[in-house]
Tab-separated table of N, CA and C in Angstrom:
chain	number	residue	atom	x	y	z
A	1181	UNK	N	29.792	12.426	18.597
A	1181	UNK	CA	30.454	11.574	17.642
A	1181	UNK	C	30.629	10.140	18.150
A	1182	UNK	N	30.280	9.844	19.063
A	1182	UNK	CA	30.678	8.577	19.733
A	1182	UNK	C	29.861	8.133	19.215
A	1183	UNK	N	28.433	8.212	18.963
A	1183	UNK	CA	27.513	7.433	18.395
A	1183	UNK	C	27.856	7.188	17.280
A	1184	UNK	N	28.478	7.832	16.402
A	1184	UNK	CA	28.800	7.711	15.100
A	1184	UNK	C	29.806	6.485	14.729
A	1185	UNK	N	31.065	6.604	15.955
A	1185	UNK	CA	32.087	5.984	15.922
A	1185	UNK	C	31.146	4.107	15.865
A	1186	UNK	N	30.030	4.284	17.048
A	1186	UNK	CA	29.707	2.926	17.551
A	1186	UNK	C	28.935	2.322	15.978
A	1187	UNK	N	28.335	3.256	15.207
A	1187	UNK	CA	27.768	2.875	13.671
A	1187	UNK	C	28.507	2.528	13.144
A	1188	UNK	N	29.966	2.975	12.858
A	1188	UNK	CA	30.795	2.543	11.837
A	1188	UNK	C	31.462	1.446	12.207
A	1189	UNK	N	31.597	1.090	13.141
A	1189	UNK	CA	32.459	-0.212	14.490
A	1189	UNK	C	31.062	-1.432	14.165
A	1190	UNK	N	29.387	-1.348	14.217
A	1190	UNK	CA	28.938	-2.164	14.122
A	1190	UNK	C	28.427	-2.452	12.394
A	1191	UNK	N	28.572	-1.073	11.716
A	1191	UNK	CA	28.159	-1.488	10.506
A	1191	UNK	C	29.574	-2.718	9.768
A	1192	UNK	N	30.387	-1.876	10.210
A	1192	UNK	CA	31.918	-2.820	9.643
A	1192	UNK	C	31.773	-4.412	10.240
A	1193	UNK	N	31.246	-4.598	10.865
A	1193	UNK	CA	31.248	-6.391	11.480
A	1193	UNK	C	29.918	-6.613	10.880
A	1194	UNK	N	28.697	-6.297	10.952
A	1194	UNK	CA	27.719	-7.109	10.323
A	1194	UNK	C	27.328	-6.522	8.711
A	1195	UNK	N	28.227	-6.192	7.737
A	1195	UNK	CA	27.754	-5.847	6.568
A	1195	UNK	C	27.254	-6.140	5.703
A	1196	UNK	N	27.130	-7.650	5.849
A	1196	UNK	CA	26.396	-8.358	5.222
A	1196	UNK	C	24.978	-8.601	5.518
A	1197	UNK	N	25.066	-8.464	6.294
A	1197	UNK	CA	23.407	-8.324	7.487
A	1197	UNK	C	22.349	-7.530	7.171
A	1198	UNK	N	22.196	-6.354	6.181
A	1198	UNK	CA	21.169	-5.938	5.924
A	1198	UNK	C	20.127	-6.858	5.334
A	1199	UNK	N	18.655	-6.404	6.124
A	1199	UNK	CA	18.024	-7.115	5.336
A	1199	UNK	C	16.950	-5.870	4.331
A	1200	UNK	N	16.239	-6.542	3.618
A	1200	UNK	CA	15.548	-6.234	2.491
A	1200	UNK	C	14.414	-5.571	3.374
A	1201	UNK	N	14.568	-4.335	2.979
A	1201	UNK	CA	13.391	-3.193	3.348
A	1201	UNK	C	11.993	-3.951	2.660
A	1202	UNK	N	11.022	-2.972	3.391
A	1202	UNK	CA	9.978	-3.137	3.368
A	1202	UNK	C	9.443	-2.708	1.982
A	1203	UNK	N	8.406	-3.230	1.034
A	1203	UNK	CA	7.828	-2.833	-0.233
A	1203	UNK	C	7.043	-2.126	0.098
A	1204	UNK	N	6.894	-0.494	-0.123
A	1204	UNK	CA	6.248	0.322	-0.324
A	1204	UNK	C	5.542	0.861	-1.586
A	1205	UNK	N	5.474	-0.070	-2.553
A	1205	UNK	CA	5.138	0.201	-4.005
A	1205	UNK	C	3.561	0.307	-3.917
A	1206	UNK	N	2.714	-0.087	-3.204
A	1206	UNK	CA	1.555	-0.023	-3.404
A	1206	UNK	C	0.761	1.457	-2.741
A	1207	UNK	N	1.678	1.577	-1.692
A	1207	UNK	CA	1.230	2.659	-0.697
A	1207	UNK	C	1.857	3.755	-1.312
A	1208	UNK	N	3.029	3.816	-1.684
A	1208	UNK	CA	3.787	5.032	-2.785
A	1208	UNK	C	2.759	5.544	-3.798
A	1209	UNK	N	2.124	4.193	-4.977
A	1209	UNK	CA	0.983	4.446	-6.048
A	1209	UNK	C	-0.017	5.423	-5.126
A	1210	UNK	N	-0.455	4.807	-4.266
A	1210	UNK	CA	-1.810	4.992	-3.334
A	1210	UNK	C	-1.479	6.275	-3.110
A	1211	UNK	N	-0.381	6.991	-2.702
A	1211	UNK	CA	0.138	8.586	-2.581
A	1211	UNK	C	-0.157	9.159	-3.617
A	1212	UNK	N	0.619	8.769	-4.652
A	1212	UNK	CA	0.931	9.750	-5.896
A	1212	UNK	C	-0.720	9.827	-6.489
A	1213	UNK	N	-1.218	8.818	-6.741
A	1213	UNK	CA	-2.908	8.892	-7.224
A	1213	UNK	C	-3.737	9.903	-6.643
A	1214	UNK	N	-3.422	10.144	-5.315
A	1214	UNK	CA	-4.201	11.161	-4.108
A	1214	UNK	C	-3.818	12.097	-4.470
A	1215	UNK	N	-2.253	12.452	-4.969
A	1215	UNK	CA	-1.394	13.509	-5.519
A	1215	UNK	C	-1.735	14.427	-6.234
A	1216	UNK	N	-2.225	13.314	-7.382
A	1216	UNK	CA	-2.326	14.022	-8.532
A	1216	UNK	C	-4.287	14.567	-8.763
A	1217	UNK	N	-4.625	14.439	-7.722
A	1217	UNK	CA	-6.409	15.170	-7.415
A	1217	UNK	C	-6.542	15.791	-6.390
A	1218	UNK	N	-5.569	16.272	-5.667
A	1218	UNK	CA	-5.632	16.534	-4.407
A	1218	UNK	C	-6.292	18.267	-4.955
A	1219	UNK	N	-6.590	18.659	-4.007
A	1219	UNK	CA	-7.467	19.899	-4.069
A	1219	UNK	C	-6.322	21.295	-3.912
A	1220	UNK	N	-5.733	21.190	-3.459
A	1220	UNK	CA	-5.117	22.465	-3.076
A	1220	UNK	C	-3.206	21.788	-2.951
A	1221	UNK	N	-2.320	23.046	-3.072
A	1221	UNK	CA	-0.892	22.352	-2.224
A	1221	UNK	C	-0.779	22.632	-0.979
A	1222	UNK	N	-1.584	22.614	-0.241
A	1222	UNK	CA	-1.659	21.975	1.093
A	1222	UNK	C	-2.065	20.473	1.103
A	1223	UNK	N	-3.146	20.008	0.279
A	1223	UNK	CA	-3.081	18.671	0.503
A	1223	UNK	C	-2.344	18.094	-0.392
A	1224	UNK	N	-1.508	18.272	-1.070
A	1224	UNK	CA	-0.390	17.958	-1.740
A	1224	UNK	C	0.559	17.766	-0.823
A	1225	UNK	N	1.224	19.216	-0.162
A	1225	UNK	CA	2.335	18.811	0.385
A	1225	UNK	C	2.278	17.717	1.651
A	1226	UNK	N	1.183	17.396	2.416
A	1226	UNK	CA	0.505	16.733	3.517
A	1226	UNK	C	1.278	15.463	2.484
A	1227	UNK	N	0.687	14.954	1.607
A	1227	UNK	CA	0.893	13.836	0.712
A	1227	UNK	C	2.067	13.957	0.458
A	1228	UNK	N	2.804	14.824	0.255
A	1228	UNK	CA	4.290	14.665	0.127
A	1228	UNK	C	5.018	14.435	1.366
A	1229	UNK	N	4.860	14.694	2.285
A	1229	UNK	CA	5.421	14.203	3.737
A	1229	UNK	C	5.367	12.879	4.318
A	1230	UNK	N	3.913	12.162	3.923
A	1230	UNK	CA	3.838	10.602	3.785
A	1230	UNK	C	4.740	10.201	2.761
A	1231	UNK	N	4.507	10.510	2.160
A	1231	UNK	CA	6.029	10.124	1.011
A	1231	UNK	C	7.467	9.881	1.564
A	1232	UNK	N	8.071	10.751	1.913
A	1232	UNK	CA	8.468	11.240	2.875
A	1232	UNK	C	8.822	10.400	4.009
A	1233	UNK	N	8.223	10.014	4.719
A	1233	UNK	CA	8.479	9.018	5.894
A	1233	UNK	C	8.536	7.641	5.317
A	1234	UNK	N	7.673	7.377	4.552
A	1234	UNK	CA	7.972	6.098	4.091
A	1234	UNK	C	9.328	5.531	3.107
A	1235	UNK	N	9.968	6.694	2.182
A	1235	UNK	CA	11.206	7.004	1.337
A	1235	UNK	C	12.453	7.157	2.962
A	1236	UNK	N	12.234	7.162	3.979
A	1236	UNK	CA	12.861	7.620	5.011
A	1236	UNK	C	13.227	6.665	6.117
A	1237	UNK	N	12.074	5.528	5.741
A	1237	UNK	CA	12.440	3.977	6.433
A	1237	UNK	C	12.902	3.098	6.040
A	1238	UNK	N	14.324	3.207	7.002
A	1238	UNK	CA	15.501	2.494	6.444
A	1238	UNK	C	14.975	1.111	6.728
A	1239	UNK	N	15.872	0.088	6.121
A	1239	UNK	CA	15.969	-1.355	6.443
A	1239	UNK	C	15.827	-2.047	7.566
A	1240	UNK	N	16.766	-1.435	8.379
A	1240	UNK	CA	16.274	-1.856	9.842
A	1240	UNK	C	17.158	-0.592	11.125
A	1241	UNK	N	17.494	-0.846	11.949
A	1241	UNK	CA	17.634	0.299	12.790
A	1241	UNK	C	18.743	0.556	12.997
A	1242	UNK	N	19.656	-0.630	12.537
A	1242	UNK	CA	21.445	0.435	12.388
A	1242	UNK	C	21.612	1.290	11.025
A	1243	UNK	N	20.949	0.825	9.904
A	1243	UNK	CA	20.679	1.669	8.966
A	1243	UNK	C	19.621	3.022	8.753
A	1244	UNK	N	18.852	2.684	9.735
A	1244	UNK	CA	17.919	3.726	10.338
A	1244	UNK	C	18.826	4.889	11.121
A	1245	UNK	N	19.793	4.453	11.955
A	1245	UNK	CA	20.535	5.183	12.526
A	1245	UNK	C	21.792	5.864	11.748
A	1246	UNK	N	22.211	5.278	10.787
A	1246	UNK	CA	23.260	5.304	9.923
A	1246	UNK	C	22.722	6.880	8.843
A	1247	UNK	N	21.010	6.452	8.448
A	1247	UNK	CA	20.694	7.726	7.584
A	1247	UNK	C	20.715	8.510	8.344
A	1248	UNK	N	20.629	8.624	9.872
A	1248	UNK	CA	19.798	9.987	10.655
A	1248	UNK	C	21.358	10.535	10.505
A	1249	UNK	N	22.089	9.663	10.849
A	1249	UNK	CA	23.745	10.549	11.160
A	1249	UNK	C	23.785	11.637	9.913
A	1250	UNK	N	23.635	10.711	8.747
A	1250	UNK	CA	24.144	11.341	7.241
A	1250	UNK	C	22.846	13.137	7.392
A	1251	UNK	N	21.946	12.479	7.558
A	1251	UNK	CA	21.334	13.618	7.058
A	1251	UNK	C	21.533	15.006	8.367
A	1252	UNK	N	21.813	14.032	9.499
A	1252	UNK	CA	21.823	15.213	11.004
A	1252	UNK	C	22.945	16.083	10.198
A	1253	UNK	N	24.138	15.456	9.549
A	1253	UNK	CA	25.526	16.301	9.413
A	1253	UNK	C	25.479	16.869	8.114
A	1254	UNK	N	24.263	17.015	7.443
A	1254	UNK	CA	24.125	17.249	6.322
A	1254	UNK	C	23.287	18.911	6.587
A	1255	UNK	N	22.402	18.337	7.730
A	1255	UNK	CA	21.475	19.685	7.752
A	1255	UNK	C	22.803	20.756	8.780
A	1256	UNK	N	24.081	20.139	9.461
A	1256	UNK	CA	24.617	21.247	9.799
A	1256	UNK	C	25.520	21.662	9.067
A	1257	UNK	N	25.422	21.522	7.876
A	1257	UNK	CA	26.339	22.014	6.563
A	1257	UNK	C	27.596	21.164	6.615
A	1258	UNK	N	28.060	19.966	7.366
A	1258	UNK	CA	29.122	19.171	7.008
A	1258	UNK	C	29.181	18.388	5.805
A	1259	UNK	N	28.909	18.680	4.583
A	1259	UNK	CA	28.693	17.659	3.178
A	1259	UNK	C	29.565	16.609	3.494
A	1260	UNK	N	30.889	16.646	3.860
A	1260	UNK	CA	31.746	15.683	3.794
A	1260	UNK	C	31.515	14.696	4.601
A	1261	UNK	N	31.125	15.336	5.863
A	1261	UNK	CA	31.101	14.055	6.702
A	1261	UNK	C	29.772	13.371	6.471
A	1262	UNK	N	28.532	14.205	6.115
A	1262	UNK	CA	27.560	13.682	5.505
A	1262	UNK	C	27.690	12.690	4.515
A	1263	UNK	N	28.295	12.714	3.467
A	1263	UNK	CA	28.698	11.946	2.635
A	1263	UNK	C	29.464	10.305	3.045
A	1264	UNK	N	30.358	10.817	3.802
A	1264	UNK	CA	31.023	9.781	4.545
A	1264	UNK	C	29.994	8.461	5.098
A	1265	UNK	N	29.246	9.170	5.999
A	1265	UNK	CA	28.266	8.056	6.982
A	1265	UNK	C	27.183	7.824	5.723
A	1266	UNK	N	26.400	8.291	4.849
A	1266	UNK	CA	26.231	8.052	3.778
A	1266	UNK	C	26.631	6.811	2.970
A	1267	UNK	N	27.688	6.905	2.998
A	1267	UNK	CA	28.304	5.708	2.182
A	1267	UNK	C	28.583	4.496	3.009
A	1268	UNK	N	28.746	4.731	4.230
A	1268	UNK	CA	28.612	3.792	5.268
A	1268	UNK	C	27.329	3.063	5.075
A	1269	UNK	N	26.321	3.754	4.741
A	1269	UNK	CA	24.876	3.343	4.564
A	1269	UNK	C	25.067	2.841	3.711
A	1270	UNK	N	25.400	3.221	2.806
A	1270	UNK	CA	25.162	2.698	1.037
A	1270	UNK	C	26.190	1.279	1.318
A	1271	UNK	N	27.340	1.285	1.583
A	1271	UNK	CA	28.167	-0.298	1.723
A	1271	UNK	C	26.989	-0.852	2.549
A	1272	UNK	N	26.517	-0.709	3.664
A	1272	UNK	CA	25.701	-1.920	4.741
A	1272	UNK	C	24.522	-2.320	3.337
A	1273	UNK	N	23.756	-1.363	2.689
A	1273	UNK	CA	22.694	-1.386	2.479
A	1273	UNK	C	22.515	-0.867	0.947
A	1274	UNK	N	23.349	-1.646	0.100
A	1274	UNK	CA	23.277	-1.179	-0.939
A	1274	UNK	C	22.118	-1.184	-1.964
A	1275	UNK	N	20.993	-1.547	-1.477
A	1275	UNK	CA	19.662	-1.543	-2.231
A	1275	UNK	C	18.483	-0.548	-2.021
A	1276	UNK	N	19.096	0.152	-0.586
A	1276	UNK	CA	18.051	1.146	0.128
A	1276	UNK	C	18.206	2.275	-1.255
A	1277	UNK	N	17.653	2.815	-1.824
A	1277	UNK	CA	17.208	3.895	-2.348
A	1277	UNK	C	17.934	5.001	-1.779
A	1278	UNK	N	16.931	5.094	-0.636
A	1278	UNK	CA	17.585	6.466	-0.268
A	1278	UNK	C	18.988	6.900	0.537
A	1279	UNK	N	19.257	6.418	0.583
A	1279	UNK	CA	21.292	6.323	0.714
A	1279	UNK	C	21.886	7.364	-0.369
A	1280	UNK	N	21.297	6.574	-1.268
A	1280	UNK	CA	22.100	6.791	-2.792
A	1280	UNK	C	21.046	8.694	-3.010
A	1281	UNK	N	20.037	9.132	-2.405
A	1281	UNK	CA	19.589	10.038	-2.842
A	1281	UNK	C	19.765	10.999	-1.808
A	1282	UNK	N	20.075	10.811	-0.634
A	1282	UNK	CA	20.763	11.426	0.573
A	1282	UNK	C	22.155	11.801	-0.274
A	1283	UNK	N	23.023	10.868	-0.339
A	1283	UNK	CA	24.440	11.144	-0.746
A	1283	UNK	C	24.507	11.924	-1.921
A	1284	UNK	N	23.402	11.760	-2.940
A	1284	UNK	CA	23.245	12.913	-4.042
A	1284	UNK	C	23.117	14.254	-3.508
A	1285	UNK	N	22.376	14.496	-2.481
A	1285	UNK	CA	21.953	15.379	-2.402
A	1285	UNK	C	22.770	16.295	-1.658
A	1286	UNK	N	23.989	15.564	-0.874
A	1286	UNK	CA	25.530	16.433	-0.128
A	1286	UNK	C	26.727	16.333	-1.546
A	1287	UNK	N	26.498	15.645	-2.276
A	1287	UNK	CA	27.488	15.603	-2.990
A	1287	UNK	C	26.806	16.798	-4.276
A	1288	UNK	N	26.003	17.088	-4.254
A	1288	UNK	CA	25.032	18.237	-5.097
A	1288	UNK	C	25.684	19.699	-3.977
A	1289	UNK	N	25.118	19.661	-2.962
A	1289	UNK	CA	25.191	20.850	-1.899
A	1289	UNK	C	27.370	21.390	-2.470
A	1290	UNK	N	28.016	20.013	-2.160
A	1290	UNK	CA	29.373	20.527	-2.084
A	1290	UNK	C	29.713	20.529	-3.048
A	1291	UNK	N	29.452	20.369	-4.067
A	1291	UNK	CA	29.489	21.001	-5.755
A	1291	UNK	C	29.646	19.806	-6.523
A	1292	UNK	N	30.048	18.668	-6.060
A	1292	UNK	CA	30.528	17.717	-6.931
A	1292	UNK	C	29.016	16.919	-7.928
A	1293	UNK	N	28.990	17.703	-8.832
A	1293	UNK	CA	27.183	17.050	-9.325
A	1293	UNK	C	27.342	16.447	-10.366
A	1294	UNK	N	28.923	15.550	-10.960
A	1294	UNK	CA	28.922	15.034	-11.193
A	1294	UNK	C	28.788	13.310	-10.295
A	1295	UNK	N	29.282	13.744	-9.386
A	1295	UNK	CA	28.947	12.598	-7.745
A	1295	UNK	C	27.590	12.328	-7.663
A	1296	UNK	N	26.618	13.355	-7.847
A	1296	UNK	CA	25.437	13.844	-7.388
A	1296	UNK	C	24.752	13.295	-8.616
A	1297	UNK	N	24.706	13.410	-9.706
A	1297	UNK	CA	24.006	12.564	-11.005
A	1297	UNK	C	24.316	11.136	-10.823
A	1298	UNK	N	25.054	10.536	-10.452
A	1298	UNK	CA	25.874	9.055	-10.329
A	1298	UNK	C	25.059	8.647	-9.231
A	1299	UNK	N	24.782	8.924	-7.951
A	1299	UNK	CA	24.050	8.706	-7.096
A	1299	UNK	C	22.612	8.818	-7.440
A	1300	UNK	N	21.996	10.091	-7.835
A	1300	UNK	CA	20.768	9.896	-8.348
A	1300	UNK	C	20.495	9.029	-9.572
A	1301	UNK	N	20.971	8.605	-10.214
A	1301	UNK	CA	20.583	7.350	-11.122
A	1301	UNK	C	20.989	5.947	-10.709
A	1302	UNK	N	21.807	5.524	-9.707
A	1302	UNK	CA	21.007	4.511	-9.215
A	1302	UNK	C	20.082	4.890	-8.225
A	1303	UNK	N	19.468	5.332	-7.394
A	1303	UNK	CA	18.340	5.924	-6.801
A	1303	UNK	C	17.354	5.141	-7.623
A	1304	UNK	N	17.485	6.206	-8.928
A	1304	UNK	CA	16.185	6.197	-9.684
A	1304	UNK	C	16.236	4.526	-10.360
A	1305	UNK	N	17.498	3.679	-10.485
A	1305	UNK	CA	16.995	2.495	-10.751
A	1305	UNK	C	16.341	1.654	-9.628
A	1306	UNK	N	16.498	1.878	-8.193
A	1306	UNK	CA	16.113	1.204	-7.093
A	1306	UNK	C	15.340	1.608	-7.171
């Protein structure tokens, strides 16, 4: 948890500091096109994993570090605290996408899916 503590100690002083992720719109198309001819779901899911990493690169590396927390405490069944560092993400970095579809997706797990629709639609507007 100390690492966690040192995210929330540096996200709280530079919050204004995110900068603008990288445009993946061309390489996303370039996926889904491969997607949708791919031969088998093996080379589907291959194509869904590039997806995947690229939906997964945060802004820069305290927000990079900020998702790994959310999702590390997410895969050990903590929704709450998942949620928490989550939103830590989402205040630093309120344009990243996937913040908002991480936090859907603990606020879905711990029942609240009205939380969980609210998060996935801005997602889906970013």
């Amino acid at each position: 948890m100390r690492y966690a503590t040192l995210i929330t100690l540096t996200a709280t002083s530079v919050a204004a500091d995110c900068p603008e992720g990288q445009d993946y719109t061309a390489q996303i198309a370039a996926l889904v096109a491969q997607m949708q001819v791919a031969p088998d779901e093996r080379a589907a899911r291959a194509l869904s994993g590039q997806m995947w990493e690229i939906w997964l690169d945060a802004p820069d590396a305290l927000a990079q570090g900020m998702l790994q927390e959310g999702v590390a405490l997410l895969r050990m069944g903590d929704t709450n605290a998942s949620r928490a560092a989550l939103t830590e993400l989402i205040d630093y970095c309120p344009e990243y996408a996937e913040g908002y579809n991480q936090r859907a997706f603990a606020a879905f797990l711990s029942g609240d899916f009205e939380g969980a629709l609210i998060d996935l639609d801005r997602a889906i507007v970013l």
